[in-house]
CSV table of C-alpha atoms in Angstrom, one decimal:
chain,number,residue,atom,x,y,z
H,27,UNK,CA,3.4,-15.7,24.2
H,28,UNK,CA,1.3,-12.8,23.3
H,29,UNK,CA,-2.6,-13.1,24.2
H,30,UNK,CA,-4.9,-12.3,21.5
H,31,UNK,CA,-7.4,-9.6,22.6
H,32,UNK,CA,-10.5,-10.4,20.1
H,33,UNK,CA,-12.0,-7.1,21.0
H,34,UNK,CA,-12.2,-4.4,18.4
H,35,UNK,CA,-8.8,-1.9,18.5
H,36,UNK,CA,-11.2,1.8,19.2
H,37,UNK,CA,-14.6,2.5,19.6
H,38,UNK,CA,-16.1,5.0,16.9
H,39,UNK,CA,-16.8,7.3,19.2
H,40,UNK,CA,-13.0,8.1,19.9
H,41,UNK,CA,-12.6,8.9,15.8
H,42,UNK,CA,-12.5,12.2,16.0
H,43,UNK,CA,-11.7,12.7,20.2
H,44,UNK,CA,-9.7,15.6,20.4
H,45,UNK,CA,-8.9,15.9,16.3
H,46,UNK,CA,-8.2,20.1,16.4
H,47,UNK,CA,-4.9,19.2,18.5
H,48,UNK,CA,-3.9,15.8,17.1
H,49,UNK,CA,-4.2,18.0,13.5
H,50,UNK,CA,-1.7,20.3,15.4
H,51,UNK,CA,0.5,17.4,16.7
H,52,UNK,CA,0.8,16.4,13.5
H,53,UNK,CA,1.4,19.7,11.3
H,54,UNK,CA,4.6,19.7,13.5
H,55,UNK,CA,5.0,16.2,13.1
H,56,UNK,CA,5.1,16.4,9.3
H,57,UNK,CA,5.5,19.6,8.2
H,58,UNK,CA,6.5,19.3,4.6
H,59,UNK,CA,4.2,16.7,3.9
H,60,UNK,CA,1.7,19.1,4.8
H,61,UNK,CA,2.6,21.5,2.4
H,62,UNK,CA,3.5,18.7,-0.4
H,63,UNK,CA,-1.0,18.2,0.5
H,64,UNK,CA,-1.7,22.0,0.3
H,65,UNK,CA,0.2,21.9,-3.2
H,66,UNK,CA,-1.8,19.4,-4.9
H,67,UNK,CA,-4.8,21.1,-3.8
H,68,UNK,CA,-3.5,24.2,-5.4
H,69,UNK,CA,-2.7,22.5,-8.3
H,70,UNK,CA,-6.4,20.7,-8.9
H,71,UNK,CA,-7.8,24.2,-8.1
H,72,UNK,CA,-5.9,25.6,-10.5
H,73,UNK,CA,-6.0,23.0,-12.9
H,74,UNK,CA,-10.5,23.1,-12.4
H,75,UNK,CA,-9.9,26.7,-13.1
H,76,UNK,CA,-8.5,26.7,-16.5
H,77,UNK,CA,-10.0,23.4,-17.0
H,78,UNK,CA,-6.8,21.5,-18.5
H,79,UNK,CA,-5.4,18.7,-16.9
H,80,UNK,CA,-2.1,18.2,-18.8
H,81,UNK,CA,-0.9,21.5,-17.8
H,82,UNK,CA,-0.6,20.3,-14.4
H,83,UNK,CA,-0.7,16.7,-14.3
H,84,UNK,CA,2.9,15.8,-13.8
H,85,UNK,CA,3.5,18.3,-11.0
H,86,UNK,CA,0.2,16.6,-9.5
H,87,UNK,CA,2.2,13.6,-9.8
H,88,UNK,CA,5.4,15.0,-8.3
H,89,UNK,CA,3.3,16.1,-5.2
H,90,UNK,CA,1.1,12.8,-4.7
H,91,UNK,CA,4.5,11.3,-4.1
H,92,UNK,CA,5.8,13.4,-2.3
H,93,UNK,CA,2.9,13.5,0.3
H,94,UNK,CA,4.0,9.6,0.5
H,95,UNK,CA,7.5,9.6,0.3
H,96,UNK,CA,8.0,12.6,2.9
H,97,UNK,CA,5.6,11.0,4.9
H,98,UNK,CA,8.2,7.7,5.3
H,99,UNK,CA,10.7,9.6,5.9
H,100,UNK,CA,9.0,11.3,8.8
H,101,UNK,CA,8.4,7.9,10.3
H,102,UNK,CA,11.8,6.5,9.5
H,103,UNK,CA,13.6,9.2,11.2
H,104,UNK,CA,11.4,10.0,13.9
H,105,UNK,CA,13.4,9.9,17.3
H,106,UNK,CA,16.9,8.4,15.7
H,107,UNK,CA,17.6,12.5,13.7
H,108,UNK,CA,17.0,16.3,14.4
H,109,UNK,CA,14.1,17.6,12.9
H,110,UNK,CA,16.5,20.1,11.4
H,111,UNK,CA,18.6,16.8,9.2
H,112,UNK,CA,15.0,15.5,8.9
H,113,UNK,CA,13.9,18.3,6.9
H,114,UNK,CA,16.9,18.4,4.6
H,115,UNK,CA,16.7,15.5,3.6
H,116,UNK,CA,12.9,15.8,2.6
H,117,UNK,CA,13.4,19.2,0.9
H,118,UNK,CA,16.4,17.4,-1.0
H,119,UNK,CA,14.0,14.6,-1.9
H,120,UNK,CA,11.2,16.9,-2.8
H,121,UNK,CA,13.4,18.9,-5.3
H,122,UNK,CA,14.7,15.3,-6.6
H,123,UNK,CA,10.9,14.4,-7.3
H,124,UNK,CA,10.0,17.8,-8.5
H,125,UNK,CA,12.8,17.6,-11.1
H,126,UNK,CA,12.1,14.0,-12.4
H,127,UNK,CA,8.6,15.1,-13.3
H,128,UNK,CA,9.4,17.8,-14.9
H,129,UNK,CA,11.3,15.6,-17.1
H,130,UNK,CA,7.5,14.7,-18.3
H,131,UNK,CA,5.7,15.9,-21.2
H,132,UNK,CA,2.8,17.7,-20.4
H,133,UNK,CA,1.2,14.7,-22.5
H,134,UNK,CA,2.1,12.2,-20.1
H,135,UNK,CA,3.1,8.4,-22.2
H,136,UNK,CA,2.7,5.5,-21.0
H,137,UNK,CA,6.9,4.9,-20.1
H,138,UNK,CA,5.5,7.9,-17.4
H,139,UNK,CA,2.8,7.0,-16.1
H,140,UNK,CA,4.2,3.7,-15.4
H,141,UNK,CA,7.5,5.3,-14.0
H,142,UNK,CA,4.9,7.6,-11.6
H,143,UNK,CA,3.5,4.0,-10.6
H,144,UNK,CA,6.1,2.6,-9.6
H,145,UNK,CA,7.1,5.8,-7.4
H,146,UNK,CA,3.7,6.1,-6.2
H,147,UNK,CA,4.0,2.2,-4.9
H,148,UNK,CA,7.1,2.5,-3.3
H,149,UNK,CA,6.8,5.1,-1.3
H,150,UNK,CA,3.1,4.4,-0.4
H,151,UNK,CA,3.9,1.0,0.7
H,152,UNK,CA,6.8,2.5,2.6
H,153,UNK,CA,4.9,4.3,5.3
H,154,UNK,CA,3.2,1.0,6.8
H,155,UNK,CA,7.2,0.0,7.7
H,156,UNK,CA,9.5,3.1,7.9
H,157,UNK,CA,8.9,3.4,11.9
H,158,UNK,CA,9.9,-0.4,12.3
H,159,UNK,CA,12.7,-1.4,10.0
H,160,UNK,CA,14.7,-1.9,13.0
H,161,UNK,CA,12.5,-3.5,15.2
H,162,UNK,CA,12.4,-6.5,15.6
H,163,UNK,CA,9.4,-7.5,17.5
H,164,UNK,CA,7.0,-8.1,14.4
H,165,UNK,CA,4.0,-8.1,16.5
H,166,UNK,CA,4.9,-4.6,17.0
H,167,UNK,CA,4.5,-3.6,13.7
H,168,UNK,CA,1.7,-6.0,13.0
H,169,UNK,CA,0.0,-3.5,15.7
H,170,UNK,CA,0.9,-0.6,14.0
H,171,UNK,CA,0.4,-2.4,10.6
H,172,UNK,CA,-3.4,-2.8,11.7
H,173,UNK,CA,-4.0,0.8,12.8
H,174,UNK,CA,-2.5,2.3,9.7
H,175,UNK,CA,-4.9,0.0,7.7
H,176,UNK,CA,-7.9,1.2,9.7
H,177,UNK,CA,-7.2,4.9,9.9
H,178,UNK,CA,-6.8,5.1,5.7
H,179,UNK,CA,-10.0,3.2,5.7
H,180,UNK,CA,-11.8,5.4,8.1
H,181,UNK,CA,-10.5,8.8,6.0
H,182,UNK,CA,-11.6,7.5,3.2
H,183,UNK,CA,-15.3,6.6,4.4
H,184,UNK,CA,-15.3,10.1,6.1
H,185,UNK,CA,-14.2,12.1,3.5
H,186,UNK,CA,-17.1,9.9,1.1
H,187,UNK,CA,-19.8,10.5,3.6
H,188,UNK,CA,-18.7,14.7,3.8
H,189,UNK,CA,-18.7,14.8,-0.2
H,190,UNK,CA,-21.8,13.4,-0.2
H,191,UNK,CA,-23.7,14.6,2.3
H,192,UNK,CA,-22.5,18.3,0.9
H,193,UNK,CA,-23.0,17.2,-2.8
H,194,UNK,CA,-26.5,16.3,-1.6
H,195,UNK,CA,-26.7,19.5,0.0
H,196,UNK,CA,-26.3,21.6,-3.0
H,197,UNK,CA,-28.2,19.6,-5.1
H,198,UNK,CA,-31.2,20.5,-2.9
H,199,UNK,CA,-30.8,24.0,-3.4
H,200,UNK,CA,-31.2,23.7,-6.9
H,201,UNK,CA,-33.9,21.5,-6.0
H,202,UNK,CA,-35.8,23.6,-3.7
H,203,UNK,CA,-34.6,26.8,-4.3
H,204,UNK,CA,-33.8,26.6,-7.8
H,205,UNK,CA,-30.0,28.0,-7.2
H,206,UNK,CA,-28.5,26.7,-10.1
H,207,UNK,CA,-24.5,25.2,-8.7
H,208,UNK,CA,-21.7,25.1,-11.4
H,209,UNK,CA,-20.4,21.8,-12.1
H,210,UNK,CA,-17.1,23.4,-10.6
H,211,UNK,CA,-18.1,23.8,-7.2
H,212,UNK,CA,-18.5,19.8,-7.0
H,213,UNK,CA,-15.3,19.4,-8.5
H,214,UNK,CA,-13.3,21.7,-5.7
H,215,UNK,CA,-15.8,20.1,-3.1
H,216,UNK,CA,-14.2,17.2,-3.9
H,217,UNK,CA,-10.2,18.3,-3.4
H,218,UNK,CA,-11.1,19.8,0.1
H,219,UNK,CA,-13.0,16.0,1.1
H,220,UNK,CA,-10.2,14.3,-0.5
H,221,UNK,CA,-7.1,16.1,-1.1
H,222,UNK,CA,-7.2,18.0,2.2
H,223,UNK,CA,-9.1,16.8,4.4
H,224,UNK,CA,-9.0,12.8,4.4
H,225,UNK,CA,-4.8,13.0,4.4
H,226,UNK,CA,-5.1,15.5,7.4
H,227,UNK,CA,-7.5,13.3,8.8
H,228,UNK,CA,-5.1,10.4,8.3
H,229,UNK,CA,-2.2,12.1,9.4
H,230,UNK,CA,-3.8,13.5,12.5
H,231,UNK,CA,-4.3,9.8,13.7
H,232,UNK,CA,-0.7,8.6,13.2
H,233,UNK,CA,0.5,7.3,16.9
H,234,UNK,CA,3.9,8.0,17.6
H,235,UNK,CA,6.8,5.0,17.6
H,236,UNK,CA,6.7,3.8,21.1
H,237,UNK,CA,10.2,3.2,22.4
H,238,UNK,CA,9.2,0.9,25.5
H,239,UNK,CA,11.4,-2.3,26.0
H,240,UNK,CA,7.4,-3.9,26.7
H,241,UNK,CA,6.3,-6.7,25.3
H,242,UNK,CA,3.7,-5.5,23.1
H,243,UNK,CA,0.1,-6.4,23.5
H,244,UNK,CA,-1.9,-7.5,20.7
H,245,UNK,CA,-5.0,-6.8,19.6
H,246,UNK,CA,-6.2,-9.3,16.7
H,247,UNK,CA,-10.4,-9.1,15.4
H,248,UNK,CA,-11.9,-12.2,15.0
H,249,UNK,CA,-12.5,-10.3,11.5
H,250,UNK,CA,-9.2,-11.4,10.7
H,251,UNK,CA,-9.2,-14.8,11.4
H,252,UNK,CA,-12.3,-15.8,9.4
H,253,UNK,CA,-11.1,-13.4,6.5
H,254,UNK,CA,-7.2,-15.5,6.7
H,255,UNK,CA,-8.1,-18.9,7.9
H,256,UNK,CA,-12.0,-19.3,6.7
H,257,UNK,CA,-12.3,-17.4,3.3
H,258,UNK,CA,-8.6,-16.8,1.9
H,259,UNK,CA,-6.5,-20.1,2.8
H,260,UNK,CA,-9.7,-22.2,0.8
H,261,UNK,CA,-9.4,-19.9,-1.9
H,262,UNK,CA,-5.5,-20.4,-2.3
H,263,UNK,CA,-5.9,-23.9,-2.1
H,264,UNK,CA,-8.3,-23.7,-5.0
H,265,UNK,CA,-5.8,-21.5,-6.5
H,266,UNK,CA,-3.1,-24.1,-6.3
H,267,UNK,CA,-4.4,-26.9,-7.1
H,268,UNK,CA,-5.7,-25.7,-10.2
H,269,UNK,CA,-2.3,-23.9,-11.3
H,270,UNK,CA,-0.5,-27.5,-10.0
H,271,UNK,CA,-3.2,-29.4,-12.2
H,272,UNK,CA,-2.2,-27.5,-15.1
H,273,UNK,CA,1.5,-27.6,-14.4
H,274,UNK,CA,1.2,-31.3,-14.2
H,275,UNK,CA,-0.5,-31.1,-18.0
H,276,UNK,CA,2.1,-28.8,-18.7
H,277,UNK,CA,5.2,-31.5,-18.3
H,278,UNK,CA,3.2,-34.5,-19.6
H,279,UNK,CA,2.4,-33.0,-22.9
H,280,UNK,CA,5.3,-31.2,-23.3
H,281,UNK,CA,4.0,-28.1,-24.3
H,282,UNK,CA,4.5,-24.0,-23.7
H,283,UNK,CA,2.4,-22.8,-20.8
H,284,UNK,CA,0.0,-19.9,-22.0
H,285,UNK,CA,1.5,-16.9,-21.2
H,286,UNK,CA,-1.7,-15.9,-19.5
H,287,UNK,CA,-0.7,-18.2,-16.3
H,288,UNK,CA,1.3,-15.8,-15.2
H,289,UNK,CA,-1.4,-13.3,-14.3
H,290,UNK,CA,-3.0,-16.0,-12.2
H,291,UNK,CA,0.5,-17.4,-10.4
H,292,UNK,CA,1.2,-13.3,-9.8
H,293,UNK,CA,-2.0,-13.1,-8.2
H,294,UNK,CA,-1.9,-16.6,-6.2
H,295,UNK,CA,1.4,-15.2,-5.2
H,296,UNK,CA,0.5,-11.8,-3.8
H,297,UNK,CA,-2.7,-13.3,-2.1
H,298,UNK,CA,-0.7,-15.6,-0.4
H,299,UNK,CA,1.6,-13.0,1.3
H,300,UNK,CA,-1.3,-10.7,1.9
H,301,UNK,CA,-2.6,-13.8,4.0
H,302,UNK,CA,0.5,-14.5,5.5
H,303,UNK,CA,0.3,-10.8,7.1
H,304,UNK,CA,-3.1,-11.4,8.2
H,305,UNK,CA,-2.4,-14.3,9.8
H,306,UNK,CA,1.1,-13.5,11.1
H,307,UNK,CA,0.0,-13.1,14.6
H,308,UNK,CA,-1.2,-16.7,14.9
H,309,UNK,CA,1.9,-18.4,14.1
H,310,UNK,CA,2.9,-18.6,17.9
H,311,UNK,CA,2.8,-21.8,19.8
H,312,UNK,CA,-0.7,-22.8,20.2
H,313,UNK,CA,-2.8,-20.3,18.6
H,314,UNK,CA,-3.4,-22.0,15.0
H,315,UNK,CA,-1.3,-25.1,13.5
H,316,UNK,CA,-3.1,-24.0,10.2
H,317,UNK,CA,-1.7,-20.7,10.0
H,318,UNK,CA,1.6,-22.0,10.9
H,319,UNK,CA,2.2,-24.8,8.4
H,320,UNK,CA,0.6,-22.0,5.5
H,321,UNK,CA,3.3,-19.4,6.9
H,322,UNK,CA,6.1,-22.3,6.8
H,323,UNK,CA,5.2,-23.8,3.6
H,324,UNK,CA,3.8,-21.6,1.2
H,325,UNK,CA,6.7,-20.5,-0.1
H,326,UNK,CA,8.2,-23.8,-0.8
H,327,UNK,CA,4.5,-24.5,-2.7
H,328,UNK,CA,5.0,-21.2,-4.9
H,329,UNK,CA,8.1,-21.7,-5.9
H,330,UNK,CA,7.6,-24.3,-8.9
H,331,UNK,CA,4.5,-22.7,-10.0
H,332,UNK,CA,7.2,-19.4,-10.2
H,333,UNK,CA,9.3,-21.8,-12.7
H,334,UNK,CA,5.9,-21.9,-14.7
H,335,UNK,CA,5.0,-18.5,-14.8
H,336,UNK,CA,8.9,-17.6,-15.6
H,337,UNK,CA,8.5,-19.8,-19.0
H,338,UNK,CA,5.1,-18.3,-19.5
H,339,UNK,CA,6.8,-14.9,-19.5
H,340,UNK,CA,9.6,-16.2,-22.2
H,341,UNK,CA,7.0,-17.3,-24.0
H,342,UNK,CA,5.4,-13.8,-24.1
H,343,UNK,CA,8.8,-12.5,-24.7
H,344,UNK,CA,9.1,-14.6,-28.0
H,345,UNK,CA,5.3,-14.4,-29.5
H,346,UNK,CA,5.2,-10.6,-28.8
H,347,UNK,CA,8.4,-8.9,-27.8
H,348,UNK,CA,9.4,-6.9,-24.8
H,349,UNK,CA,7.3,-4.3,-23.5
H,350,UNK,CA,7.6,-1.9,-19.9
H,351,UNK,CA,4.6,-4.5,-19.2
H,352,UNK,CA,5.7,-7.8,-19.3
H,353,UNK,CA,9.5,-5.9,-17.8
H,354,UNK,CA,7.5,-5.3,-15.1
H,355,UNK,CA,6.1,-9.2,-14.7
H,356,UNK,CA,9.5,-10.4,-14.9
H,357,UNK,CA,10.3,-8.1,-12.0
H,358,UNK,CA,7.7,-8.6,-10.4
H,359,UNK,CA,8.9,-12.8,-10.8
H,360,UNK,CA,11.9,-12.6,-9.7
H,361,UNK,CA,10.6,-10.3,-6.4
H,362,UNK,CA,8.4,-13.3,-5.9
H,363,UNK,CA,11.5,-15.8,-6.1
H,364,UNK,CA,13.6,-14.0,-4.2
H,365,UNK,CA,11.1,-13.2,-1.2
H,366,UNK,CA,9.5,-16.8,-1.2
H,367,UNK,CA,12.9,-18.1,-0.6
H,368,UNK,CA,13.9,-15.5,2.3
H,369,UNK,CA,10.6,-16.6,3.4
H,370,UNK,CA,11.0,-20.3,3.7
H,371,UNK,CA,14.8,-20.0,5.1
H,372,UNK,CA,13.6,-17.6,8.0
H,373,UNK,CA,10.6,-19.4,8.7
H,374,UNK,CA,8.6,-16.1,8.3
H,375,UNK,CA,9.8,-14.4,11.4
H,376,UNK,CA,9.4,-11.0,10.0
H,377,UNK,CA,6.8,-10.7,7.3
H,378,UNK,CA,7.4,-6.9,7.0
H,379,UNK,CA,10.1,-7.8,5.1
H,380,UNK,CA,7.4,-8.9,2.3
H,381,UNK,CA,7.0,-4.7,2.3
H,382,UNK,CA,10.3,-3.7,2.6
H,383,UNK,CA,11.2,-5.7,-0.5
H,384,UNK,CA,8.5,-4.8,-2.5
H,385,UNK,CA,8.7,-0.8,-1.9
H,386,UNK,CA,12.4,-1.3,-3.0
H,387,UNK,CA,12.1,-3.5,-6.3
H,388,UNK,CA,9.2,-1.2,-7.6
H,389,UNK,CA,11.6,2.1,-6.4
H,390,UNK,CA,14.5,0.3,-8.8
H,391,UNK,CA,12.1,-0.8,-11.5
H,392,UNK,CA,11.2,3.2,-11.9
H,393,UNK,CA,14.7,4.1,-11.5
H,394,UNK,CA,15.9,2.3,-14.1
């Protein structure tokens, strides 16, 4: 059994230790996604410049997911391919993306923009389990889970604090100097914070996949553990007994539920997994017989409220018609049905699996 280490996972002071050659390390690392970051750059510049945004807005797209999608890739095949089969296969993908946005209209509908979505979902969620599909210690992509969390969260409060602190800037020279700044000049401040720098940033801190046959050591906050055990699991129970209470009024009255319960079961449902990630690492023997019986039995507790929010979509289906929308709910149902019951039968061994499945139904959903 692993032993939790409470302490926090890096000191701010190593944030930025040595960030000129990591930023190097990972240029090499993830080459194409690199350029896929200088692209959408270009494309906002240009985009400021002749200030339109439909003119560019689906190759934006095209280049958002790429960034995410070669970016998986990278992970996935890092150590198991050449670089040289690596990099096929992303400029093959690239070209793919490229060509299914150009499908777009320059007025992007709504069928679009949810198709872009669902790209943009997959392949984002992808990167926090491409290096591990085939591991099978989960603690070992908890770990990685954990850093990858904390690394987006620390580019993005970076690049907030370097596009305000220069927006600030600026402003004071009209302020003090009366140097008038085109509106502009915010605008392309803002692609260097956030279209350059925080995914270099973010990239820069991506440890490599370690390959030791170690048992890996774990480092969980205490953060964690009031956030899982303290704050969400009261919630979902509050959450559950109301959506039983009504399921209950449901069957004795004989009615339709209101289609509007399946918003809350959807969100009951993807609460509950995000919880059962946060607390994955206190399943073991001895560490917390709460978060065990909520990992265990969960599932089996979602799955007739699932029943419910299936009739509540029908319902939907026969007051309004179908629409992408309420496609996507019944996806998104049947996702829940299909994981809750993997779930229960493996006794949550590997939660990543919650990821794996998700960044594939929402990759099918825009497919098709």
């Amino acid at each position: 059994m692993n032993r939790l280490n409470t302490q926090p996972q890096k000191g701010f002071r190593k944030l930025f230790h040595n960030f000129g050659e990591k930023l190097q390390t990972a240029v090499t690392r993830f080459p194409l996604t690199f350029v896929a970051i200088l692209g959408v750059a270009i494309l906002f510049v240009l985009a400021i410049q002749t200030d339109t945004d439909n003119v560019y807005t689906r190759w934006i797209m095209a280049g958002v997911v790429s960034v995410f999608a070669t970016l998986a890739v990278y992970l996935f095949a890092e150590k198991k391919w050449s670089k040289l089969v690596t990099t096929i296969i992303n400029l093959v993908l690239m070209t793919l993306l490229v060509w299914l946005f150009s499908a777009f209209s320059e007025n992007i509908s709504d069928a679009n923009a949810t198709q872009f979505t669902m790209l943009l979902v997959s392949a984002f969620t992808a990167i926090f389990f491409a290096g591990f599909i085939s591991e099978k210690d989960s603690l070992r992509w908890w770990n990685s889970l954990q850093e990858t969390l904390f690394n987006l969260l620390i580019a993005a409060l970076f690049a907030g604090i370097l596009m305000g602190g220069l927006s600030l800037a600026l402003v004071s020279l009209y302020q003090l100097f009366g140097i008038k700044i085109d509106n502009d000049v915010y605008a392309y401040l803002a692609v260097f914070c956030f279209v350059l720098f925080m995914p270099s940033y973010f990239l820069s801190q991506i440890s490599e996949v370690s390959t030791s046959g170690d048992k890996p050591s774990l480092t969980y906050s205490g953060i964690y553990k009031i956030l899982g055990l303290y704050i969400l699991l009261p919630i979902l129970a509050i959450y559950s007994v109301i959506l039983y209470g009504y399921l209950v009024k449901i069957i004795a009255t004989w009615e339709l539920p209101n289609g509007w319960v399946s918003w809350l079961v959807s969100i009951l449902g993807l609460a509950g997994f995000i919880t059962k990630i946060i607390l994955h690492p206190l399943n073991g023997k001895g560490e917390s017989k709460a978060a065990k019986n909520f990992s265990l039995f969960f599932p089996l507790i979602l799955i007739p409220l699932l029943i419910l929010m299936f009739v509540g979509i029908v319902r939907r289906f026969s007051d309004y018609g179908i629409t992408i929308n309420r496609l996507l709910v019944l996806i998104l149902n049947i996702w829940f049905f299909g994981i809750s019951i993997y779930l229960f039968i493996s006794r949550s061994r590997q939660p990543k699996w919650i990821l794996i499945s998700l960044s594939i139904i929402a990759l099918l959903s825009a497919v098709g």
